[in-house]
Coordinates of C-alpha atoms in Angstrom, one line a residue:
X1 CA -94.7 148.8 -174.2
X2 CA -97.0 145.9 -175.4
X3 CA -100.5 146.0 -174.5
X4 CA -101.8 143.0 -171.4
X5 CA -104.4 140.5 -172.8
X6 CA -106.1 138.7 -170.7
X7 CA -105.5 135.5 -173.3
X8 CA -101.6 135.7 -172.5
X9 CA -102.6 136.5 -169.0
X10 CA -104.5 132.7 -169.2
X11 CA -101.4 131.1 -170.9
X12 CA -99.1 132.0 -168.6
X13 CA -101.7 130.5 -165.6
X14 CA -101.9 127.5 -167.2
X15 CA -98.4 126.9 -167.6
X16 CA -97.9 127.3 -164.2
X17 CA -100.9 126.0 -162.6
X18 CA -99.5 122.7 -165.3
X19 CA -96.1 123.0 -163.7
X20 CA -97.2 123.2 -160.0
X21 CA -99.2 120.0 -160.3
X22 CA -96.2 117.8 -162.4
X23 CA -93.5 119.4 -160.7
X24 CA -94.5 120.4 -157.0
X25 CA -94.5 124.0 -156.3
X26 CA -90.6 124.8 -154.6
X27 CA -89.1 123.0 -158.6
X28 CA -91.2 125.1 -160.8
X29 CA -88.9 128.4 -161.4
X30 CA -90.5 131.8 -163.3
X31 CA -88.2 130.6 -166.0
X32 CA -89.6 127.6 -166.1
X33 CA -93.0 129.0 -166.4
X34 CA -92.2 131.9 -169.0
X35 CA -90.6 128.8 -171.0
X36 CA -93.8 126.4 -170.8
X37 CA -96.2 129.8 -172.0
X38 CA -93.5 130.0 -175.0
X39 CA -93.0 133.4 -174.0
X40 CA -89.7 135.3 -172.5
X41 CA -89.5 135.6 -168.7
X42 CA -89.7 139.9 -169.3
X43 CA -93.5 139.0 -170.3
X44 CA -94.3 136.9 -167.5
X45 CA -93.3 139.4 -164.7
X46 CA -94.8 142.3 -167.0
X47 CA -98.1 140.6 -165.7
X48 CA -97.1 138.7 -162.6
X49 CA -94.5 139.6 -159.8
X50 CA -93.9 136.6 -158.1
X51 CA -94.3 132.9 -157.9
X52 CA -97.1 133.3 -155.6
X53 CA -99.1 135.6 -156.9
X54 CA -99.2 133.1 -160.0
X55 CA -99.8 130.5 -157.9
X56 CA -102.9 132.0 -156.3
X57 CA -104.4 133.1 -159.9
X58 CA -104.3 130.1 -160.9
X59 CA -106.0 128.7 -157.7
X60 CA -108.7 131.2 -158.6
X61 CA -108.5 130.1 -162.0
X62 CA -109.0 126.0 -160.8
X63 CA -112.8 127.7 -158.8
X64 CA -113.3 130.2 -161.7
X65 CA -116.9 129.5 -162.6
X66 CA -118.1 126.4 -160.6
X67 CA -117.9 128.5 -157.1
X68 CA -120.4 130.7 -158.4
X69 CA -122.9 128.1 -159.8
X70 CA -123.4 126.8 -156.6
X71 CA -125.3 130.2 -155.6
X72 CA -127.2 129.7 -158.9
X73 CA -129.4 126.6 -157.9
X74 CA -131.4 128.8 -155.6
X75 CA -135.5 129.3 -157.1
X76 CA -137.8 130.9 -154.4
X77 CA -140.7 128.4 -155.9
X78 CA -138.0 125.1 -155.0
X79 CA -138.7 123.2 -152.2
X80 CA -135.5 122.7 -149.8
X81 CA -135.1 119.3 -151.1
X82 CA -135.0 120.3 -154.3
X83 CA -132.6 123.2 -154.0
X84 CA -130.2 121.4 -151.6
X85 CA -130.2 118.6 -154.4
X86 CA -128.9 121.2 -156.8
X87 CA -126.1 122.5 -154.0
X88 CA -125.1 119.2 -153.3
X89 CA -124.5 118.0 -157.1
X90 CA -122.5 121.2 -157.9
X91 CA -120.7 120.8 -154.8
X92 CA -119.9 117.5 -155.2
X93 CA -119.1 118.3 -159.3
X94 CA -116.6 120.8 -158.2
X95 CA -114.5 119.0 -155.2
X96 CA -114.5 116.1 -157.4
X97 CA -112.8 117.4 -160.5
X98 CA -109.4 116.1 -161.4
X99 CA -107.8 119.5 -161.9
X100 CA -109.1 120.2 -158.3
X101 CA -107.6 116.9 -156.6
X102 CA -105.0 117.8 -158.3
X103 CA -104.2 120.7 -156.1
X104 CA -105.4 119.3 -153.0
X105 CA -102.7 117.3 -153.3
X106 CA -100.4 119.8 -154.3
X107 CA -101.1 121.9 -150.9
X108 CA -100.8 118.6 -148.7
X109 CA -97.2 118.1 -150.4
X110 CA -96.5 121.8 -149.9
X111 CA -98.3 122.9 -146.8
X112 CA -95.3 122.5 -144.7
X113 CA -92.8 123.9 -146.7
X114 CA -95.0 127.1 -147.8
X115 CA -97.2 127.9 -145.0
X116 CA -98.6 130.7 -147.1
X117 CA -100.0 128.5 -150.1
X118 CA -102.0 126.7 -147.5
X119 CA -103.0 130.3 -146.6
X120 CA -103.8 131.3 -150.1
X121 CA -105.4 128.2 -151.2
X122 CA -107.8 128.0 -148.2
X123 CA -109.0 131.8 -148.7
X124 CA -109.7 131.3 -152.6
X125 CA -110.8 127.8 -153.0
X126 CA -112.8 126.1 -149.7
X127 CA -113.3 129.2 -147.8
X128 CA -114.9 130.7 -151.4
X129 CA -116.9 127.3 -151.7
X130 CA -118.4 127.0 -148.2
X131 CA -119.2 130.9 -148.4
X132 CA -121.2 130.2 -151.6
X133 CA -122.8 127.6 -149.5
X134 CA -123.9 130.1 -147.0
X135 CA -125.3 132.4 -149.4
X136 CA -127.6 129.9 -150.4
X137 CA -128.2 128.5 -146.6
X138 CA -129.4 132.2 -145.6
X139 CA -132.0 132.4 -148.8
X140 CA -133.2 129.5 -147.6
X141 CA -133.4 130.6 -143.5
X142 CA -135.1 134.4 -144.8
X143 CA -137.6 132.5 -146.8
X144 CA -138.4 129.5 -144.2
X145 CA -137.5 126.6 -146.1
X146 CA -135.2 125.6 -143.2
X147 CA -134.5 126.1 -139.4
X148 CA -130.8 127.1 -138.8
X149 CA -129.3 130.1 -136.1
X150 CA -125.8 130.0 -138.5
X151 CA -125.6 129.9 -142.3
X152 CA -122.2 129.3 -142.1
X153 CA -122.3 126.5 -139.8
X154 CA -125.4 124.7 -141.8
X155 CA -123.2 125.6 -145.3
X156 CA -120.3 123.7 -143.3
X157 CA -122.6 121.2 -142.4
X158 CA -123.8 120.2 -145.6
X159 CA -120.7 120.5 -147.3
X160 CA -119.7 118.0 -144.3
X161 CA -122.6 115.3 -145.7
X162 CA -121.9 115.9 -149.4
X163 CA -118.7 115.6 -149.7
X164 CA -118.1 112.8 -146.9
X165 CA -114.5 110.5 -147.3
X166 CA -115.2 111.1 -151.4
X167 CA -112.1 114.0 -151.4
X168 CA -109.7 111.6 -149.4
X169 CA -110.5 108.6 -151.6
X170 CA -110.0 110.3 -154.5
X171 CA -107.2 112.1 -153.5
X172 CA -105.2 108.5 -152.3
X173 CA -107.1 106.8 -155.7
X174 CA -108.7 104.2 -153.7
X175 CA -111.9 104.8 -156.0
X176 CA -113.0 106.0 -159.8
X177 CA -114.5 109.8 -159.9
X178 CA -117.9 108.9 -159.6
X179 CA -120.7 109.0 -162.4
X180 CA -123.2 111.9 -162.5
X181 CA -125.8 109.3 -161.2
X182 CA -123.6 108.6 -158.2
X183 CA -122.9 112.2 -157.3
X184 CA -127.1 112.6 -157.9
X185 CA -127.2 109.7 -155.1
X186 CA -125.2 110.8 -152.8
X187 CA -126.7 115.0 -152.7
X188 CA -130.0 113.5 -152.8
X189 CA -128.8 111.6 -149.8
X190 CA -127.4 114.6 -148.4
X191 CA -130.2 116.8 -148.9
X192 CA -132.2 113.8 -147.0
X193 CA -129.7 113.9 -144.2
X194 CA -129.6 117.5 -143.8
X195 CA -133.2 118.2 -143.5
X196 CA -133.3 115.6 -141.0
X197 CA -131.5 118.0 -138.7
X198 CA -132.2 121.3 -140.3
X199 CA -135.9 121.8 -141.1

């Protein structure tokens, strides 16, 4: 029996996750996949089962890093400005990544078909995201840097400001992913708005 590795383990997620996006997920077959990897369909179900449990490693894969660097911008010596900046530009870097429009608009073509992507995409990607939010919402509530009852409802909140109609418009390609210095606008802007309310 050949030993896992985590490297084929990544090849065959990327051939799949490249697949789902060209393709749509109900064309792309386990054959399909095995053959993009450049490997035989035995290998690919010696590490994955099924179709969908691909499909939700590689929606873990698409957050893998960038979810948790939104919990790094917290520093007790920050003002809430300051931190809420940082949340808002890694927010706004994340949702606004081509790979991650990409599969938006994979689940709004699929959503209706396969239920249970919807499911799985929501639970690993926003649901992930706007918990990371909230980790960094309740710092800022325990140390007094701003007012809120709910971190979960302020992390929603924000997110709300932040990300705005930019995921729609990029998703329909009705405008250019923005420049860093745009995305720094628009969480400074955020963080403006939010503190409005908040502290």
């Amino acid at each position: 029996m050949r030993v896992k590795t985590l490297e084929q383990r990544n090849e065959f997620i990327d051939a799949a996750g490249h697949l789902f996006i060209q393709q749509g997920y109900a064309a792309v077959t386990m054959e399909a996949i095995a053959a993009e990897a450049g490997k035989s369909k035995v290998t690919l179900y010696n590490y994955f089962s099924s179709k969908e449990e691909l499909f939700e490693a590689f929606v873990i894969q698409a957050g893998a890093g960038a979810v948790e660097e939104l919990t790094k911008v917290y520093v007790e010596e920050d003002s809430a400005r300051d931190i809420l900046q940082r949340l808002g530009l890694a927010l706004l870097r994340l949702v606004s990544r081509a790979d991650v429009i990409a599969l938006d608009q994979l689940i709004i073509g699929e959503a209706k078909r396969y239920p249970e992507l919807a499911r799985i995409f929501f639970k690993n990607g926003p649901k992930r995201t706007v918990d990371a939010l909230a980790e960094v919402m309740a710092l800022c509530m325990e140390r007094g840097k701003i007012t809120a009852s709910d971190a979960q409802l302020a992390a929603l909140h924000f997110k709300g400001i932040c990300a705005g109609d930019l995921i729609e418009n990029l998703m329909w390609g009705t405008i250019n992913v923005p420049t860093t210095r745009e995305l720094q606008r628009i969480s400074k802007d955020a963080a403006n708005a939010f503190l409005n309310g908040y502290r």
